[in-house]
PDB file of C-alpha atoms and ligand atoms in Angstrom:
ATOM      1  CA  MET A   1       7.450 -22.296   1.198  1.00 57.00           C
ATOM      2  CA  THR A   2       4.942 -19.627   0.215  1.00 55.00           C
ATOM      3  CA  THR A   3       5.033 -16.178   1.809  1.00 53.00           C
ATOM      4  CA  ASP A   4       1.756 -14.625   2.998  1.00 46.00           C
ATOM      5  CA  ASP A   5       2.680 -10.971   3.015  1.00 52.00           C
ATOM      6  CA  ASP A   6       1.431  -9.395  -0.190  1.00 69.00           C
ATOM      7  CA  GLU A   7       3.352  -6.173  -0.085  1.00 85.00           C
ATOM      8  CA  ILE A   8       5.633  -5.317  -2.993  1.00 89.00           C
ATOM      9  CA  ASN A   9       8.814  -3.352  -2.327  1.00 86.00           C
ATOM     10  CA  PHE A  10       9.303  -0.658  -4.939  1.00 92.00           C
ATOM     11  CA  ARG A  11      13.004   0.130  -5.041  1.00 90.00           C
ATOM     12  CA  THR A  12      14.454   1.120  -8.389  1.00 96.00           C
ATOM     13  CA  ARG A  13      13.311   4.174 -10.316  1.00 97.00           C
ATOM     14  CA  LYS A  14      13.799   4.851 -14.005  1.00 97.00           C
ATOM     15  CA  TRP A  15      13.436   8.074 -15.933  1.00 98.00           C
ATOM     16  CA  ILE A  16      12.043   7.310 -19.406  1.00 97.00           C
ATOM     17  CA  LYS A  17      14.445   8.628 -22.043  1.00 97.00           C
ATOM     18  CA  PRO A  18      14.351   8.694 -25.877  1.00 97.00           C
ATOM     19  CA  GLU A  19      16.353   5.449 -26.164  1.00 97.00           C
ATOM     20  CA  ASP A  20      13.654   3.631 -24.137  1.00 97.00           C
ATOM     21  CA  LEU A  21      10.850   4.393 -26.588  1.00 97.00           C
ATOM     22  CA  ASN A  22       9.235   2.255 -29.269  1.00 96.00           C
ATOM     23  CA  ALA A  23       8.258   3.418 -32.770  1.00 96.00           C
ATOM     24  CA  ASN A  24       4.983   4.605 -31.302  1.00 94.00           C
ATOM     25  CA  GLY A  25       6.806   7.047 -29.026  1.00 95.00           C
ATOM     26  CA  THR A  26       5.900   5.233 -25.824  1.00 96.00           C
ATOM     27  CA  LEU A  27       7.942   3.049 -23.491  1.00 96.00           C
ATOM     28  CA  PHE A  28       9.378  -0.004 -25.295  1.00 96.00           C
ATOM     29  CA  GLY A  29       8.267  -3.276 -23.664  1.00 95.00           C
ATOM     30  CA  GLY A  30      11.712  -4.817 -24.228  1.00 95.00           C
ATOM     31  CA  SER A  31      13.351  -2.102 -22.104  1.00 94.00           C
ATOM     32  CA  LEU A  32      10.904  -2.797 -19.303  1.00 95.00           C
ATOM     33  CA  LEU A  33      11.641  -6.522 -19.393  1.00 96.00           C
ATOM     34  CA  ARG A  34      15.396  -5.944 -19.382  1.00 96.00           C
ATOM     35  CA  TRP A  35      15.062  -3.689 -16.326  1.00 97.00           C
ATOM     36  CA  ILE A  36      12.794  -6.144 -14.506  1.00 97.00           C
ATOM     37  CA  ASP A  37      15.079  -9.099 -15.251  1.00 98.00           C
ATOM     38  CA  GLU A  38      18.090  -7.206 -13.882  1.00 97.00           C
ATOM     39  CA  GLU A  39      16.120  -6.006 -10.862  1.00 97.00           C
ATOM     40  CA  ALA A  40      14.973  -9.552 -10.165  1.00 97.00           C
ATOM     41  CA  ALA A  41      18.502 -10.945 -10.546  1.00 97.00           C
ATOM     42  CA  ILE A  42      19.857  -8.464  -7.984  1.00 95.00           C
ATOM     43  CA  TYR A  43      16.948  -9.173  -5.640  1.00 95.00           C
ATOM     44  CA  VAL A  44      17.555 -12.923  -5.824  1.00 96.00           C
ATOM     45  CA  MET A  45      21.336 -12.544  -5.372  1.00 95.00           C
ATOM     46  CA  ILE A  46      20.726 -10.688  -2.125  1.00 93.00           C
ATOM     47  CA  GLN A  47      17.980 -13.014  -0.930  1.00 94.00           C
ATOM     48  CA  LEU A  48      20.058 -16.137  -1.615  1.00 96.00           C
ATOM     49  CA  GLY A  49      23.552 -14.724  -1.050  1.00 94.00           C
ATOM     50  CA  ASN A  50      24.745 -16.114  -4.367  1.00 95.00           C
ATOM     51  CA  GLU A  51      25.823 -14.408  -7.578  1.00 95.00           C
ATOM     52  CA  ARG A  52      25.135 -17.530  -9.670  1.00 96.00           C
ATOM     53  CA  VAL A  53      21.414 -17.199 -10.173  1.00 98.00           C
ATOM     54  CA  VAL A  54      19.549 -17.402 -13.470  1.00 98.00           C
ATOM     55  CA  THR A  55      16.112 -16.583 -14.777  1.00 98.00           C
ATOM     56  CA  LYS A  56      14.244 -19.828 -15.403  1.00 98.00           C
ATOM     57  CA  TYR A  57      10.680 -18.824 -16.109  1.00 98.00           C
ATOM     58  CA  MET A  58       8.407 -15.823 -16.497  1.00 98.00           C
ATOM     59  CA  SER A  59       4.638 -16.179 -16.523  1.00 97.00           C
ATOM     60  CA  GLU A  60       2.281 -14.045 -18.584  1.00 95.00           C
ATOM     61  CA  ILE A  61       3.383 -10.436 -18.782  1.00 95.00           C
ATOM     62  CA  ASN A  62       0.579  -7.935 -18.584  1.00 96.00           C
ATOM     63  CA  PHE A  63       1.427  -4.572 -20.136  1.00 95.00           C
ATOM     64  CA  VAL A  64      -1.330  -2.768 -18.260  1.00 96.00           C
ATOM     65  CA  SER A  65      -0.705   0.763 -19.481  1.00 97.00           C
ATOM     66  CA  SER A  66       1.961   2.772 -21.226  1.00 95.00           C
ATOM     67  CA  ALA A  67       4.509   5.350 -20.145  1.00 96.00           C
ATOM     68  CA  GLU A  68       5.925   8.290 -22.028  1.00 96.00           C
ATOM     69  CA  GLN A  69       9.238  10.069 -22.337  1.00 97.00           C
ATOM     70  CA  GLY A  70       9.935  12.041 -19.160  1.00 97.00           C
ATOM     71  CA  ASP A  71       7.772   9.810 -16.963  1.00 97.00           C
ATOM     72  CA  ILE A  72       9.389   8.291 -13.892  1.00 98.00           C
ATOM     73  CA  VAL A  73       8.553   4.674 -13.178  1.00 97.00           C
ATOM     74  CA  GLU A  74       9.384   2.480 -10.216  1.00 97.00           C
ATOM     75  CA  MET A  75       9.925  -1.271 -10.165  1.00 97.00           C
ATOM     76  CA  GLY A  76       8.807  -3.573  -7.427  1.00 96.00           C
ATOM     77  CA  LEU A  77       9.325  -7.226  -6.566  1.00 96.00           C
ATOM     78  CA  ARG A  78       8.061  -9.545  -3.913  1.00 94.00           C
ATOM     79  CA  ALA A  79       9.265 -13.049  -3.144  1.00 94.00           C
ATOM     80  CA  THR A  80       6.233 -15.330  -3.206  1.00 95.00           C
ATOM     81  CA  ALA A  81       7.776 -18.779  -2.813  1.00 96.00           C
ATOM     82  CA  PHE A  82      11.068 -20.410  -1.904  1.00 96.00           C
ATOM     83  CA  GLY A  83      11.650 -23.847  -3.427  1.00 97.00           C
ATOM     84  CA  ARG A  84      14.617 -26.160  -2.972  1.00 98.00           C
ATOM     85  CA  THR A  85      16.781 -24.561  -5.658  1.00 98.00           C
ATOM     86  CA  SER A  86      14.367 -21.911  -6.929  1.00 98.00           C
ATOM     87  CA  MET A  87      12.841 -18.678  -5.773  1.00 98.00           C
ATOM     88  CA  THR A  88       9.634 -17.191  -7.181  1.00 98.00           C
ATOM     89  CA  MET A  89       8.650 -13.530  -7.249  1.00 97.00           C
ATOM     90  CA  ARG A  90       5.918 -11.323  -8.569  1.00 97.00           C
ATOM     91  CA  ALA A  91       6.696  -7.998 -10.168  1.00 97.00           C
ATOM     92  CA  GLU A  92       5.049  -4.695 -10.854  1.00 97.00           C
ATOM     93  CA  VAL A  93       6.170  -1.520 -12.593  1.00 97.00           C
ATOM     94  CA  ARG A  94       4.143   1.611 -11.939  1.00 97.00           C
ATOM     95  CA  ASN A  95       4.236   5.356 -12.444  1.00 97.00           C
ATOM     96  CA  LEU A  96       6.050   6.872  -9.461  1.00 96.00           C
ATOM     97  CA  PHE A  97       3.622   9.758  -9.027  1.00 95.00           C
ATOM     98  CA  THR A  98       0.232   8.517 -10.254  1.00 96.00           C
ATOM     99  CA  ARG A  99       0.774   4.897  -9.056  1.00 96.00           C
ATOM    100  CA  GLN A 100      -0.796   3.790 -12.339  1.00 97.00           C
ATOM    101  CA  SER A 101       0.265   0.203 -12.987  1.00 97.00           C
ATOM    102  CA  ILE A 102       2.333  -0.188 -16.170  1.00 97.00           C
ATOM    103  CA  LEU A 103       3.321  -3.864 -16.076  1.00 97.00           C
ATOM    104  CA  THR A 104       2.617  -6.882 -13.901  1.00 97.00           C
ATOM    105  CA  ILE A 105       4.176 -10.350 -13.920  1.00 98.00           C
ATOM    106  CA  ASP A 106       2.649 -12.919 -11.577  1.00 97.00           C
ATOM    107  CA  LYS A 107       5.566 -15.347 -11.561  1.00 98.00           C
ATOM    108  CA  ILE A 108       9.263 -14.913 -12.173  1.00 98.00           C
ATOM    109  CA  VAL A 109      11.275 -17.985 -11.232  1.00 98.00           C
ATOM    110  CA  PHE A 110      15.016 -17.861 -10.641  1.00 98.00           C
ATOM    111  CA  VAL A 111      17.238 -20.873 -10.005  1.00 98.00           C
ATOM    112  CA  ASN A 112      20.193 -20.941  -7.653  1.00 98.00           C
ATOM    113  CA  LEU A 113      23.275 -22.541  -9.253  1.00 98.00           C
ATOM    114  CA  GLY A 114      26.294 -24.169  -7.689  1.00 97.00           C
ATOM    115  CA  ALA A 115      29.896 -23.656  -8.821  1.00 95.00           C
ATOM    116  CA  ASP A 116      29.356 -26.457 -11.368  1.00 97.00           C
ATOM    117  CA  GLY A 117      26.537 -24.480 -13.032  1.00 97.00           C
ATOM    118  CA  HIS A 118      23.852 -26.955 -11.944  1.00 98.00           C
ATOM    119  CA  PRO A 119      20.853 -26.176  -9.713  1.00 98.00           C
ATOM    120  CA  ALA A 120      21.901 -26.188  -6.061  1.00 98.00           C
ATOM    121  CA  PRO A 121      19.784 -26.021  -2.865  1.00 98.00           C
ATOM    122  CA  HIS A 122      19.797 -22.523  -1.400  1.00 97.00           C
ATOM    123  CA  GLY A 123      18.503 -23.501   2.021  1.00 96.00           C
ATOM    124  CA  TYR A 124      16.257 -20.462   2.555  1.00 95.00           C
ATOM    125  CA  THR A 125      12.533 -20.234   3.250  1.00 94.00           C
ATOM    126  CA  GLU A 126      12.055 -16.567   4.100  1.00 92.00           C
ATOM    127  CA  ILE A 127      12.739 -13.080   2.825  1.00 90.00           C
ATOM    128  CA  THR A 128      15.560 -11.246   4.560  1.00 87.00           C
ATOM    129  CA  TYR A 129      16.165  -7.556   5.004  1.00 83.00           C
ATOM    130  CA  ASP A 130      19.536  -8.222   6.603  1.00 79.00           C
ATOM    131  CA  ARG A 131      22.617  -7.586   4.579  1.00 77.00           C
ATOM    132  CA  ASN A 132      24.209 -10.858   5.624  1.00 80.00           C
ATOM    133  CA  ARG A 133      23.082 -12.711   2.516  1.00 88.00           C
ATOM    134  CA  ILE A 134      25.046 -10.461   0.185  1.00 87.00           C
ATOM    135  CA  PRO A 135      27.436 -12.689  -1.765  1.00 89.00           C
ATOM    136  CA  GLU A 136      30.781 -12.678   0.014  1.00 82.00           C
ATOM    137  CA  ARG A 137      32.769 -11.291  -2.932  1.00 83.00           C
ATOM    138  CA  LEU A 138      30.462  -8.262  -3.043  1.00 83.00           C
ATOM    139  CA  ARG A 139      30.508  -7.804   0.732  1.00 78.00           C
ATOM    140  CA  LEU A 140      34.226  -7.188   0.998  1.00 70.00           C
ATOM    141  CA  PRO A 141      35.038  -4.100  -1.097  1.00 65.00           C
ATOM    142  CA  ALA A 142      38.315  -3.445   0.726  1.00 60.00           C
ATOM    143  CA  LYS A 143      39.552  -6.928  -0.152  1.00 60.00           C
ATOM    144  CA  ARG A 144      38.440  -6.606  -3.780  1.00 64.00           C
ATOM    145  CA  HIS A 145      40.340  -3.370  -4.220  1.00 63.00           C
ATOM    146  CA  GLY A 146      43.499  -4.665  -2.561  1.00 64.00           C
ATOM    147  CA  ARG A 147      43.196  -2.474   0.520  1.00 60.00           C
ATOM    148  CA  GLU A 148      43.418  -5.422   2.902  1.00 56.00           C
TER     149      GLU A 148
HETATM  150  C1  ACO B 201      19.527 -13.100 -14.993  1.00 50.60           C
HETATM  151  C2  ACO B 201      19.512 -13.751 -16.373  1.00 50.60           C
HETATM  152  O1  ACO B 201      19.096 -13.146 -17.282  1.00 50.60           O
HETATM  153  S1  ACO B 201      20.095 -15.368 -16.526  1.00 50.60           S
HETATM  154  C3  ACO B 201      20.046 -15.737 -18.272  1.00 50.60           C
HETATM  155  C4  ACO B 201      18.809 -16.436 -18.722  1.00 50.60           C
HETATM  156  N1  ACO B 201      18.640 -17.733 -18.091  1.00 50.60           N
HETATM  157  C5  ACO B 201      19.373 -18.811 -18.445  1.00 50.60           C
HETATM  158  O2  ACO B 201      20.268 -18.754 -19.266  1.00 50.60           O
HETATM  159  C6  ACO B 201      19.010 -20.128 -17.772  1.00 50.60           C
HETATM  160  C7  ACO B 201      19.018 -21.287 -18.781  1.00 50.60           C
HETATM  161  N2  ACO B 201      18.483 -22.511 -18.155  1.00 50.60           N
HETATM  162  C8  ACO B 201      19.290 -23.386 -17.536  1.00 50.60           C
HETATM  163  O3  ACO B 201      20.514 -23.274 -17.508  1.00 50.60           O
HETATM  164  C9  ACO B 201      18.623 -24.560 -16.848  1.00 50.60           C
HETATM  165  O4  ACO B 201      17.264 -24.624 -17.254  1.00 50.60           O
HETATM  166  C10 ACO B 201      18.672 -24.418 -15.284  1.00 50.60           C
HETATM  167  C11 ACO B 201      20.090 -24.757 -14.825  1.00 50.60           C
HETATM  168  C12 ACO B 201      18.290 -23.017 -14.809  1.00 50.60           C
HETATM  169  C13 ACO B 201      17.661 -25.357 -14.601  1.00 50.60           C
HETATM  170  O5  ACO B 201      17.826 -26.620 -15.131  1.00 50.60           O
HETATM  171  P1  ACO B 201      16.672 -27.722 -14.926  1.00 50.60           P
HETATM  172  O6  ACO B 201      17.147 -28.956 -15.561  1.00 50.60           O
HETATM  173  O7  ACO B 201      15.345 -27.157 -15.311  1.00 50.60           O
HETATM  174  O8  ACO B 201      16.712 -27.899 -13.352  1.00 50.60           O
HETATM  175  P2  ACO B 201      15.680 -28.606 -12.429  1.00 50.60           P
HETATM  176  O9  ACO B 201      14.711 -29.472 -13.186  1.00 50.60           O
HETATM  177  O10 ACO B 201      16.509 -29.236 -11.342  1.00 50.60           O
HETATM  178  O11 ACO B 201      14.828 -27.412 -11.817  1.00 50.60           O
HETATM  179  C14 ACO B 201      15.442 -26.440 -11.003  1.00 50.60           C
HETATM  180  C15 ACO B 201      14.360 -25.636 -10.325  1.00 50.60           C
HETATM  181  O12 ACO B 201      13.643 -24.890 -11.315  1.00 50.60           O
HETATM  182  C16 ACO B 201      12.245 -25.180 -11.209  1.00 50.60           C
HETATM  183  N3  ACO B 201      11.717 -25.163 -12.567  1.00 50.60           N
HETATM  184  C17 ACO B 201      12.152 -25.871 -13.625  1.00 50.60           C
HETATM  185  N4  ACO B 201      11.405 -25.573 -14.698  1.00 50.60           N
HETATM  186  C18 ACO B 201      10.478 -24.680 -14.313  1.00 50.60           C
HETATM  187  C19 ACO B 201       9.423 -23.989 -14.976  1.00 50.60           C
HETATM  188  N5  ACO B 201       9.163 -24.178 -16.273  1.00 50.60           N
HETATM  189  N6  ACO B 201       8.684 -23.128 -14.265  1.00 50.60           N
HETATM  190  C20 ACO B 201       8.910 -22.917 -12.961  1.00 50.60           C
HETATM  191  N7  ACO B 201       9.927 -23.518 -12.270  1.00 50.60           N
HETATM  192  C21 ACO B 201      10.686 -24.397 -12.948  1.00 50.60           C
HETATM  193  C22 ACO B 201      12.166 -26.564 -10.596  1.00 50.60           C
HETATM  194  O13 ACO B 201      10.916 -26.761  -9.968  1.00 50.60           O
HETATM  195  C23 ACO B 201      13.316 -26.490  -9.606  1.00 50.60           C
HETATM  196  O14 ACO B 201      12.930 -25.768  -8.473  1.00 50.60           O
HETATM  197  P3  ACO B 201      12.995 -26.387  -6.958  1.00 50.60           P
HETATM  198  O15 ACO B 201      14.352 -27.001  -6.815  1.00 50.60           O
HETATM  199  O16 ACO B 201      12.856 -25.186  -6.073  1.00 50.60           O
HETATM  200  O17 ACO B 201      11.882 -27.348  -6.844  1.00 50.60           O
END
């Protein structure tokens, strides 16, 4: 199923530090991709309620503009399609204050895996803002820390 609503949710912010820079002194593209991949993984885990999700495919990555040390950027994702075992998103990173786009990716596809490590149907067709799709192990902190 494809979702109509175009709006991207910008959630995570990053402060560009010296270790994030390339030899040119601007934001290293590899850092951006690592952040986006992690952001997308967390997004998918919550949307599908499963910790076993993997990146399958990323479409063209457009490094629209650069960022410099001290800049603050924000990362946004939007689910664009739910397949049988997959979920597709688009992504954007932009400057928090100027809203200047820094990176866009039209398609990031994640696959939902079963306990056997093979693709498994996730059964969802819509985005949720409820917390009830958080993977069970992560939903029960008291149990995890032996307080129950
Ligand atoms: C968060 C991370 O960084 S994870 C680490 C990096 N990622 C990985 O290590 C994953 C490595 N890849 C794999 O293990 C395997 O390719 C798997 C298990 C993900 C998928 O295996 P496949 O044999 O491709 O599975 P299968 O053909 O059943 O496809 C699964 C889904 O992916 C979709 N898919 C497969 N290839 C592509 C592709 N190139 N582009 C878009 N979607 C694709 C399929 O359409 C299917 O979706 P659907 O069920 O919603 O229709």
